[in-house]
């Protein structure tokens, strides 16, 4: 049995902060955003244009529009990764049966056009204030110990800030090297391909600031999988393995630090 059809909403979201009321606005309003998290299940077509062009034909999908400007397009298959997405800052324009998401990319503009053909559900939820991520066990200990002495990662490294914020989440450590260059450090128990991709997203956001355009990345873990090390090398990311027992002072280092 087909799910019930809901007519596309003509409401626009024009708030700038949590708690603001949802209201209708002028279609020319260029800074509209979603209030809370909006979840839409609909048959839709999705067109992306910008640095490349991509098209998703008519199919039923889950659309997630977040308060921070993030937009994700999911299918039932494919695991947790969206088919298409846009990271903040964005401009979201809701025209009822068409949702347009725009993002500046240098002198160009990325554009995601979602044409709603049949809407099955359309709900908005206020998620409240987000609690910060608290790492448990090994990763937390690694982060604290390396923040206390970043020279275990590379000689001359000094800490600027833990949990340096970016548009897509905080990078574990932001440091400077001996030449005062910026270094972003992501810390994991095990270094995987996903960890490399995560750090690459952080670096893309950090490098958008001209003052940090040359920021380098370090993936630090107790062990790093060979596939992750290979991908990191292609992405220009350094990999460092550390021994937690050495960092804790429980034993002397015995050539247990490796740079790929």
PDB file of C-alpha atoms in Angstrom:
ATOM      1  CA  UNK A   1       0.000   0.000   0.000  1.00  0.00           C
ATOM      2  CA  UNK A   2       1.356   3.417  -0.941  1.00  0.00           C
ATOM      3  CA  UNK A   3       2.013   5.874   1.903  1.00  0.00           C
ATOM      4  CA  UNK A   4      -0.300   8.910   2.170  1.00  0.00           C
ATOM      5  CA  UNK A   5       0.619  11.957   0.149  1.00  0.00           C
ATOM      6  CA  UNK A   6       1.164  15.327   1.818  1.00  0.00           C
ATOM      7  CA  UNK A   7       1.130  18.457  -0.265  1.00  0.00           C
ATOM      8  CA  UNK A   8       4.484  20.265  -0.252  1.00  0.00           C
ATOM      9  CA  UNK A   9       4.620  23.051   2.317  1.00  0.00           C
ATOM     10  CA  UNK A  10       4.913  26.629   1.121  1.00  0.00           C
ATOM     11  CA  UNK A  11       6.421  27.748   4.423  1.00  0.00           C
ATOM     12  CA  UNK A  12       9.832  29.366   4.365  1.00  0.00           C
ATOM     13  CA  UNK A  13      12.242  29.280   7.273  1.00  0.00           C
ATOM     14  CA  UNK A  14      13.727  32.680   7.993  1.00  0.00           C
ATOM     15  CA  UNK A  15      15.107  32.363  11.508  1.00  0.00           C
ATOM     16  CA  UNK A  16      18.751  33.002  12.356  1.00  0.00           C
ATOM     17  CA  UNK A  17      18.908  31.227  15.713  1.00  0.00           C
ATOM     18  CA  UNK A  18      17.318  28.438  17.680  1.00  0.00           C
ATOM     19  CA  UNK A  19      13.951  29.256  19.161  1.00  0.00           C
ATOM     20  CA  UNK A  20      12.928  31.787  16.531  1.00  0.00           C
ATOM     21  CA  UNK A  21       9.459  31.303  15.106  1.00  0.00           C
ATOM     22  CA  UNK A  22       8.795  29.702  11.772  1.00  0.00           C
ATOM     23  CA  UNK A  23       7.324  32.289   9.455  1.00  0.00           C
ATOM     24  CA  UNK A  24       6.541  32.999   5.856  1.00  0.00           C
ATOM     25  CA  UNK A  25       8.883  35.301   4.046  1.00  0.00           C
ATOM     26  CA  UNK A  26       9.617  37.020   0.787  1.00  0.00           C
ATOM     27  CA  UNK A  27      11.007  34.609  -1.847  1.00  0.00           C
ATOM     28  CA  UNK A  28      13.832  37.084  -2.335  1.00  0.00           C
ATOM     29  CA  UNK A  29      14.970  36.559   1.271  1.00  0.00           C
ATOM     30  CA  UNK A  30      18.539  35.332   0.830  1.00  0.00           C
ATOM     31  CA  UNK A  31      19.360  34.095   4.334  1.00  0.00           C
ATOM     32  CA  UNK A  32      16.523  31.747   5.198  1.00  0.00           C
ATOM     33  CA  UNK A  33      17.381  28.708   7.289  1.00  0.00           C
ATOM     34  CA  UNK A  34      15.561  25.773   8.840  1.00  0.00           C
ATOM     35  CA  UNK A  35      14.375  26.132  12.434  1.00  0.00           C
ATOM     36  CA  UNK A  36      15.335  22.893  14.151  1.00  0.00           C
ATOM     37  CA  UNK A  37      15.785  19.750  12.062  1.00  0.00           C
ATOM     38  CA  UNK A  38      13.393  19.195   9.157  1.00  0.00           C
ATOM     39  CA  UNK A  39      12.828  15.622   7.973  1.00  0.00           C
ATOM     40  CA  UNK A  40      11.113  15.101   4.624  1.00  0.00           C
ATOM     41  CA  UNK A  41      10.283  11.739   3.064  1.00  0.00           C
ATOM     42  CA  UNK A  42       9.349  12.320  -0.553  1.00  0.00           C
ATOM     43  CA  UNK A  43       9.624  11.268  -4.147  1.00  0.00           C
ATOM     44  CA  UNK A  44      12.039  13.780  -5.549  1.00  0.00           C
ATOM     45  CA  UNK A  45      14.577  14.672  -8.202  1.00  0.00           C
ATOM     46  CA  UNK A  46      17.888  16.209  -7.139  1.00  0.00           C
ATOM     47  CA  UNK A  47      20.184  18.281  -9.329  1.00  0.00           C
ATOM     48  CA  UNK A  48      23.625  19.409  -8.188  1.00  0.00           C
ATOM     49  CA  UNK A  49      25.621  22.020 -10.062  1.00  0.00           C
ATOM     50  CA  UNK A  50      28.859  23.753  -9.194  1.00  0.00           C
ATOM     51  CA  UNK A  51      32.313  22.202  -9.295  1.00  0.00           C
ATOM     52  CA  UNK A  52      30.662  19.321 -11.169  1.00  0.00           C
ATOM     53  CA  UNK A  53      27.171  18.324 -12.291  1.00  0.00           C
ATOM     54  CA  UNK A  54      25.122  15.408 -10.949  1.00  0.00           C
ATOM     55  CA  UNK A  55      21.502  14.321 -11.206  1.00  0.00           C
ATOM     56  CA  UNK A  56      19.446  11.907  -9.091  1.00  0.00           C
ATOM     57  CA  UNK A  57      16.297  10.830 -10.942  1.00  0.00           C
ATOM     58  CA  UNK A  58      12.808  10.387  -9.490  1.00  0.00           C
ATOM     59  CA  UNK A  59      12.914   8.140  -6.403  1.00  0.00           C
ATOM     60  CA  UNK A  60      11.765   8.113  -2.775  1.00  0.00           C
ATOM     61  CA  UNK A  61      14.362   9.636  -0.455  1.00  0.00           C
ATOM     62  CA  UNK A  62      14.873  11.048   3.029  1.00  0.00           C
ATOM     63  CA  UNK A  63      15.848  14.728   3.107  1.00  0.00           C
ATOM     64  CA  UNK A  64      17.454  16.184   6.240  1.00  0.00           C
ATOM     65  CA  UNK A  65      17.670  19.963   6.580  1.00  0.00           C
ATOM     66  CA  UNK A  66      19.491  21.004   9.745  1.00  0.00           C
ATOM     67  CA  UNK A  67      19.406  24.243  11.689  1.00  0.00           C
ATOM     68  CA  UNK A  68      23.098  24.877  10.988  1.00  0.00           C
ATOM     69  CA  UNK A  69      22.467  24.884   7.217  1.00  0.00           C
ATOM     70  CA  UNK A  70      23.508  21.295   6.513  1.00  0.00           C
ATOM     71  CA  UNK A  71      21.397  19.466   3.933  1.00  0.00           C
ATOM     72  CA  UNK A  72      21.602  15.697   3.324  1.00  0.00           C
ATOM     73  CA  UNK A  73      19.854  13.511   0.755  1.00  0.00           C
ATOM     74  CA  UNK A  74      19.568   9.846   1.771  1.00  0.00           C
ATOM     75  CA  UNK A  75      18.290   6.714   0.067  1.00  0.00           C
ATOM     76  CA  UNK A  76      17.173   3.581   1.907  1.00  0.00           C
ATOM     77  CA  UNK A  77      20.243   1.756   0.577  1.00  0.00           C
ATOM     78  CA  UNK A  78      23.858   2.859   0.827  1.00  0.00           C
ATOM     79  CA  UNK A  79      24.416   2.816   4.570  1.00  0.00           C
ATOM     80  CA  UNK A  80      24.959   6.002   6.548  1.00  0.00           C
ATOM     81  CA  UNK A  81      26.469   8.042   3.720  1.00  0.00           C
ATOM     82  CA  UNK A  82      24.139  10.479   1.923  1.00  0.00           C
ATOM     83  CA  UNK A  83      23.747  10.431  -1.857  1.00  0.00           C
ATOM     84  CA  UNK A  84      24.311  14.168  -1.895  1.00  0.00           C
ATOM     85  CA  UNK A  85      24.859  16.816   0.723  1.00  0.00           C
ATOM     86  CA  UNK A  86      25.736  20.449   1.327  1.00  0.00           C
ATOM     87  CA  UNK A  87      27.736  21.674   4.322  1.00  0.00           C
ATOM     88  CA  UNK A  88      27.196  25.047   6.032  1.00  0.00           C
ATOM     89  CA  UNK A  89      27.173  27.938   5.597  1.00  0.00           C
ATOM     90  CA  UNK A  90      24.347  27.670   3.083  1.00  0.00           C
ATOM     91  CA  UNK A  91      21.293  29.592   1.941  1.00  0.00           C
ATOM     92  CA  UNK A  92      18.131  27.460   1.877  1.00  0.00           C
ATOM     93  CA  UNK A  93      15.235  28.690  -0.254  1.00  0.00           C
ATOM     94  CA  UNK A  94      11.964  26.769   0.166  1.00  0.00           C
ATOM     95  CA  UNK A  95       9.616  27.417  -2.753  1.00  0.00           C
ATOM     96  CA  UNK A  96       7.110  24.759  -1.785  1.00  0.00           C
ATOM     97  CA  UNK A  97       7.643  22.073  -4.410  1.00  0.00           C
ATOM     98  CA  UNK A  98      11.288  23.055  -4.939  1.00  0.00           C
ATOM     99  CA  UNK A  99      13.958  23.467  -2.263  1.00  0.00           C
ATOM    100  CA  UNK A 100      17.134  25.215  -3.420  1.00  0.00           C
ATOM    101  CA  UNK A 101      20.330  25.100  -1.360  1.00  0.00           C
ATOM    102  CA  UNK A 102      23.152  27.459  -2.317  1.00  0.00           C
ATOM    103  CA  UNK A 103      26.725  27.725  -1.048  1.00  0.00           C
ATOM    104  CA  UNK A 104      29.529  29.996  -2.117  1.00  0.00           C
ATOM    105  CA  UNK A 105      32.632  28.126  -3.304  1.00  0.00           C
ATOM    106  CA  UNK A 106      35.274  30.748  -3.999  1.00  0.00           C
ATOM    107  CA  UNK A 107      34.084  32.801  -6.956  1.00  0.00           C
ATOM    108  CA  UNK A 108      31.640  30.095  -7.973  1.00  0.00           C
ATOM    109  CA  UNK A 109      28.494  28.795  -6.318  1.00  0.00           C
ATOM    110  CA  UNK A 110      27.425  25.253  -5.465  1.00  0.00           C
ATOM    111  CA  UNK A 111      23.704  24.696  -5.956  1.00  0.00           C
ATOM    112  CA  UNK A 112      21.493  21.788  -4.899  1.00  0.00           C
ATOM    113  CA  UNK A 113      17.981  21.824  -6.342  1.00  0.00           C
ATOM    114  CA  UNK A 114      15.513  19.353  -4.821  1.00  0.00           C
ATOM    115  CA  UNK A 115      12.256  19.034  -6.742  1.00  0.00           C
ATOM    116  CA  UNK A 116       9.547  17.481  -4.545  1.00  0.00           C
ATOM    117  CA  UNK A 117       7.210  15.355  -6.655  1.00  0.00           C
ATOM    118  CA  UNK A 118       5.220  13.643  -3.892  1.00  0.00           C
ATOM    119  CA  UNK A 119       5.679  14.343  -0.182  1.00  0.00           C
ATOM    120  CA  UNK A 120       4.846  11.513   2.237  1.00  0.00           C
ATOM    121  CA  UNK A 121       5.895  13.267   5.463  1.00  0.00           C
ATOM    122  CA  UNK A 122       7.331  16.653   6.392  1.00  0.00           C
ATOM    123  CA  UNK A 123       8.194  17.260  10.050  1.00  0.00           C
ATOM    124  CA  UNK A 124      10.295  19.789  11.956  1.00  0.00           C
ATOM    125  CA  UNK A 125      11.824  18.958  15.335  1.00  0.00           C
ATOM    126  CA  UNK A 126      13.531  21.329  17.767  1.00  0.00           C
ATOM    127  CA  UNK A 127      16.565  19.390  18.982  1.00  0.00           C
ATOM    128  CA  UNK A 128      17.398  21.835  21.797  1.00  0.00           C
ATOM    129  CA  UNK A 129      20.949  22.633  22.826  1.00  0.00           C
ATOM    130  CA  UNK A 130      23.465  20.027  21.692  1.00  0.00           C
ATOM    131  CA  UNK A 131      25.679  18.345  24.265  1.00  0.00           C
ATOM    132  CA  UNK A 132      29.342  18.227  23.305  1.00  0.00           C
ATOM    133  CA  UNK A 133      31.007  14.990  22.284  1.00  0.00           C
ATOM    134  CA  UNK A 134      32.802  13.289  25.149  1.00  0.00           C
ATOM    135  CA  UNK A 135      35.326  10.710  24.058  1.00  0.00           C
ATOM    136  CA  UNK A 136      35.653   7.632  26.221  1.00  0.00           C
ATOM    137  CA  UNK A 137      38.577   5.431  27.085  1.00  0.00           C
ATOM    138  CA  UNK A 138      41.578   5.251  24.825  1.00  0.00           C
ATOM    139  CA  UNK A 139      40.743   8.121  22.452  1.00  0.00           C
ATOM    140  CA  UNK A 140      40.078  10.498  25.341  1.00  0.00           C
ATOM    141  CA  UNK A 141      43.325   9.534  27.047  1.00  0.00           C
ATOM    142  CA  UNK A 142      45.272   9.924  23.808  1.00  0.00           C
ATOM    143  CA  UNK A 143      43.795  13.350  23.206  1.00  0.00           C
ATOM    144  CA  UNK A 144      44.553  14.613  26.718  1.00  0.00           C
ATOM    145  CA  UNK A 145      48.103  13.254  26.739  1.00  0.00           C
ATOM    146  CA  UNK A 146      48.937  14.567  23.262  1.00  0.00           C
ATOM    147  CA  UNK A 147      47.408  17.955  24.083  1.00  0.00           C
ATOM    148  CA  UNK A 148      49.716  18.076  27.098  1.00  0.00           C
ATOM    149  CA  UNK A 149      52.773  17.283  24.953  1.00  0.00           C
ATOM    150  CA  UNK A 150      52.210  17.514  21.169  1.00  0.00           C
ATOM    151  CA  UNK A 151      55.906  16.847  20.511  1.00  0.00           C
ATOM    152  CA  UNK A 152      55.002  13.146  20.652  1.00  0.00           C
ATOM    153  CA  UNK A 153      53.365  13.826  17.265  1.00  0.00           C
ATOM    154  CA  UNK A 154      56.157  15.914  15.722  1.00  0.00           C
ATOM    155  CA  UNK A 155      59.167  17.793  17.113  1.00  0.00           C
ATOM    156  CA  UNK A 156      58.478  21.415  17.976  1.00  0.00           C
ATOM    157  CA  UNK A 157      54.696  21.085  17.824  1.00  0.00           C
ATOM    158  CA  UNK A 158      52.783  23.248  20.307  1.00  0.00           C
ATOM    159  CA  UNK A 159      49.094  23.269  21.171  1.00  0.00           C
ATOM    160  CA  UNK A 160      46.854  26.204  20.227  1.00  0.00           C
ATOM    161  CA  UNK A 161      43.453  24.741  21.139  1.00  0.00           C
ATOM    162  CA  UNK A 162      41.677  21.467  21.808  1.00  0.00           C
ATOM    163  CA  UNK A 163      38.408  20.785  19.951  1.00  0.00           C
ATOM    164  CA  UNK A 164      39.016  23.498  17.334  1.00  0.00           C
ATOM    165  CA  UNK A 165      35.575  24.179  15.786  1.00  0.00           C
ATOM    166  CA  UNK A 166      34.915  23.819  12.051  1.00  0.00           C
ATOM    167  CA  UNK A 167      31.687  23.913  10.058  1.00  0.00           C
ATOM    168  CA  UNK A 168      31.532  20.105  10.045  1.00  0.00           C
ATOM    169  CA  UNK A 169      32.643  19.407  13.609  1.00  0.00           C
ATOM    170  CA  UNK A 170      35.625  19.994  15.898  1.00  0.00           C
ATOM    171  CA  UNK A 171      39.111  18.794  15.062  1.00  0.00           C
ATOM    172  CA  UNK A 172      40.796  17.250  18.110  1.00  0.00           C
ATOM    173  CA  UNK A 173      43.888  19.456  18.308  1.00  0.00           C
ATOM    174  CA  UNK A 174      44.927  22.605  16.487  1.00  0.00           C
ATOM    175  CA  UNK A 175      48.660  23.189  16.774  1.00  0.00           C
ATOM    176  CA  UNK A 176      51.530  25.190  15.290  1.00  0.00           C
ATOM    177  CA  UNK A 177      54.830  23.724  14.153  1.00  0.00           C
ATOM    178  CA  UNK A 178      58.392  25.008  14.476  1.00  0.00           C
ATOM    179  CA  UNK A 179      57.829  27.362  11.537  1.00  0.00           C
ATOM    180  CA  UNK A 180      54.568  28.676  13.030  1.00  0.00           C
ATOM    181  CA  UNK A 181      52.533  26.746  10.444  1.00  0.00           C
ATOM    182  CA  UNK A 182      49.063  25.480  11.306  1.00  0.00           C
ATOM    183  CA  UNK A 183      48.623  21.761  12.025  1.00  0.00           C
ATOM    184  CA  UNK A 184      45.237  20.040  12.481  1.00  0.00           C
ATOM    185  CA  UNK A 185      45.414  16.758  14.409  1.00  0.00           C
ATOM    186  CA  UNK A 186      42.719  14.079  14.466  1.00  0.00           C
ATOM    187  CA  UNK A 187      43.185  11.337  17.075  1.00  0.00           C
ATOM    188  CA  UNK A 188      41.770   7.818  16.847  1.00  0.00           C
ATOM    189  CA  UNK A 189      42.331   4.494  18.554  1.00  0.00           C
ATOM    190  CA  UNK A 190      42.593   2.887  15.119  1.00  0.00           C
ATOM    191  CA  UNK A 191      43.256   4.931  11.998  1.00  0.00           C
ATOM    192  CA  UNK A 192      40.839   3.960   9.222  1.00  0.00           C
ATOM    193  CA  UNK A 193      39.827   5.283   5.810  1.00  0.00           C
ATOM    194  CA  UNK A 194      36.841   6.983   7.451  1.00  0.00           C
ATOM    195  CA  UNK A 195      39.207   8.788   9.824  1.00  0.00           C
ATOM    196  CA  UNK A 196      41.227  10.073   6.850  1.00  0.00           C
ATOM    197  CA  UNK A 197      38.047  11.299   5.147  1.00  0.00           C
ATOM    198  CA  UNK A 198      36.930  12.966   8.371  1.00  0.00           C
ATOM    199  CA  UNK A 199      40.211  14.859   8.724  1.00  0.00           C
ATOM    200  CA  UNK A 200      40.107  15.808   5.033  1.00  0.00           C
ATOM    201  CA  UNK A 201      36.686  17.436   5.590  1.00  0.00           C
ATOM    202  CA  UNK A 202      38.043  19.370   8.567  1.00  0.00           C
ATOM    203  CA  UNK A 203      41.022  20.558   6.517  1.00  0.00           C
ATOM    204  CA  UNK A 204      38.764  21.734   3.702  1.00  0.00           C
ATOM    205  CA  UNK A 205      36.887  23.966   6.150  1.00  0.00           C
ATOM    206  CA  UNK A 206      40.018  25.208   7.909  1.00  0.00           C
ATOM    207  CA  UNK A 207      41.787  26.037   4.642  1.00  0.00           C
ATOM    208  CA  UNK A 208      38.833  28.137   3.493  1.00  0.00           C
ATOM    209  CA  UNK A 209      40.293  30.853   5.754  1.00  0.00           C
ATOM    210  CA  UNK A 210      43.176  32.426   3.759  1.00  0.00           C
ATOM    211  CA  UNK A 211      45.166  32.765   6.996  1.00  0.00           C
ATOM    212  CA  UNK A 212      45.148  28.964   7.338  1.00  0.00           C
ATOM    213  CA  UNK A 213      45.186  27.961   3.678  1.00  0.00           C
ATOM    214  CA  UNK A 214      48.433  26.023   4.172  1.00  0.00           C
ATOM    215  CA  UNK A 215      47.194  24.079   7.205  1.00  0.00           C
ATOM    216  CA  UNK A 216      48.522  20.508   7.271  1.00  0.00           C
ATOM    217  CA  UNK A 217      46.865  17.468   8.775  1.00  0.00           C
ATOM    218  CA  UNK A 218      48.077  14.674  11.048  1.00  0.00           C
ATOM    219  CA  UNK A 219      46.135  11.481  11.708  1.00  0.00           C
ATOM    220  CA  UNK A 220      47.360  10.033  15.011  1.00  0.00           C
ATOM    221  CA  UNK A 221      46.391   6.587  16.303  1.00  0.00           C
ATOM    222  CA  UNK A 222      47.683   3.558  18.158  1.00  0.00           C
ATOM    223  CA  UNK A 223      47.534   1.686  14.869  1.00  0.00           C
ATOM    224  CA  UNK A 224      46.793   2.809  11.319  1.00  0.00           C
ATOM    225  CA  UNK A 225      45.430   0.477   8.685  1.00  0.00           C
ATOM    226  CA  UNK A 226      47.535   0.241   5.497  1.00  0.00           C
ATOM    227  CA  UNK A 227      44.628   1.343   3.283  1.00  0.00           C
ATOM    228  CA  UNK A 228      44.142   4.418   5.467  1.00  0.00           C
ATOM    229  CA  UNK A 229      47.857   5.252   5.310  1.00  0.00           C
ATOM    230  CA  UNK A 230      47.785   4.950   1.502  1.00  0.00           C
ATOM    231  CA  UNK A 231      44.756   7.251   1.211  1.00  0.00           C
ATOM    232  CA  UNK A 232      46.282   9.733   3.655  1.00  0.00           C
ATOM    233  CA  UNK A 233      49.440   9.909   1.558  1.00  0.00           C
ATOM    234  CA  UNK A 234      47.361  10.736  -1.529  1.00  0.00           C
ATOM    235  CA  UNK A 235      45.504  13.412   0.465  1.00  0.00           C
ATOM    236  CA  UNK A 236      48.727  14.936   1.780  1.00  0.00           C
ATOM    237  CA  UNK A 237      47.948  13.909   5.371  1.00  0.00           C
ATOM    238  CA  UNK A 238      50.715  12.644   7.677  1.00  0.00           C
ATOM    239  CA  UNK A 239      50.093   9.520   9.768  1.00  0.00           C
ATOM    240  CA  UNK A 240      51.674   8.930  13.168  1.00  0.00           C
ATOM    241  CA  UNK A 241      51.355   5.857  15.383  1.00  0.00           C
ATOM    242  CA  UNK A 242      51.755   6.371  19.136  1.00  0.00           C
ATOM    243  CA  UNK A 243      52.048   4.002  22.084  1.00  0.00           C
ATOM    244  CA  UNK A 244      49.621   4.869  24.895  1.00  0.00           C
ATOM    245  CA  UNK A 245      51.836   3.222  27.518  1.00  0.00           C
ATOM    246  CA  UNK A 246      54.744   5.448  26.479  1.00  0.00           C
ATOM    247  CA  UNK A 247      52.573   8.554  26.597  1.00  0.00           C
ATOM    248  CA  UNK A 248      51.459   7.598  30.109  1.00  0.00           C
ATOM    249  CA  UNK A 249      55.074   7.120  31.181  1.00  0.00           C
ATOM    250  CA  UNK A 250      54.485   3.450  31.942  1.00  0.00           C
ATOM    251  CA  UNK A 251      57.452   2.409  29.822  1.00  0.00           C
ATOM    252  CA  UNK A 252      60.286   3.940  27.862  1.00  0.00           C
ATOM    253  CA  UNK A 253      59.870   4.464  24.128  1.00  0.00           C
ATOM    254  CA  UNK A 254      61.366   1.707  22.014  1.00  0.00           C
ATOM    255  CA  UNK A 255      61.040   3.044  18.512  1.00  0.00           C
ATOM    256  CA  UNK A 256      57.250   2.711  18.784  1.00  0.00           C
ATOM    257  CA  UNK A 257      56.507   5.957  16.939  1.00  0.00           C
ATOM    258  CA  UNK A 258      56.208   5.542  13.176  1.00  0.00           C
ATOM    259  CA  UNK A 259      55.613   8.096  10.463  1.00  0.00           C
ATOM    260  CA  UNK A 260      54.257   6.725   7.180  1.00  0.00           C
TER     261      UNK A 260
END
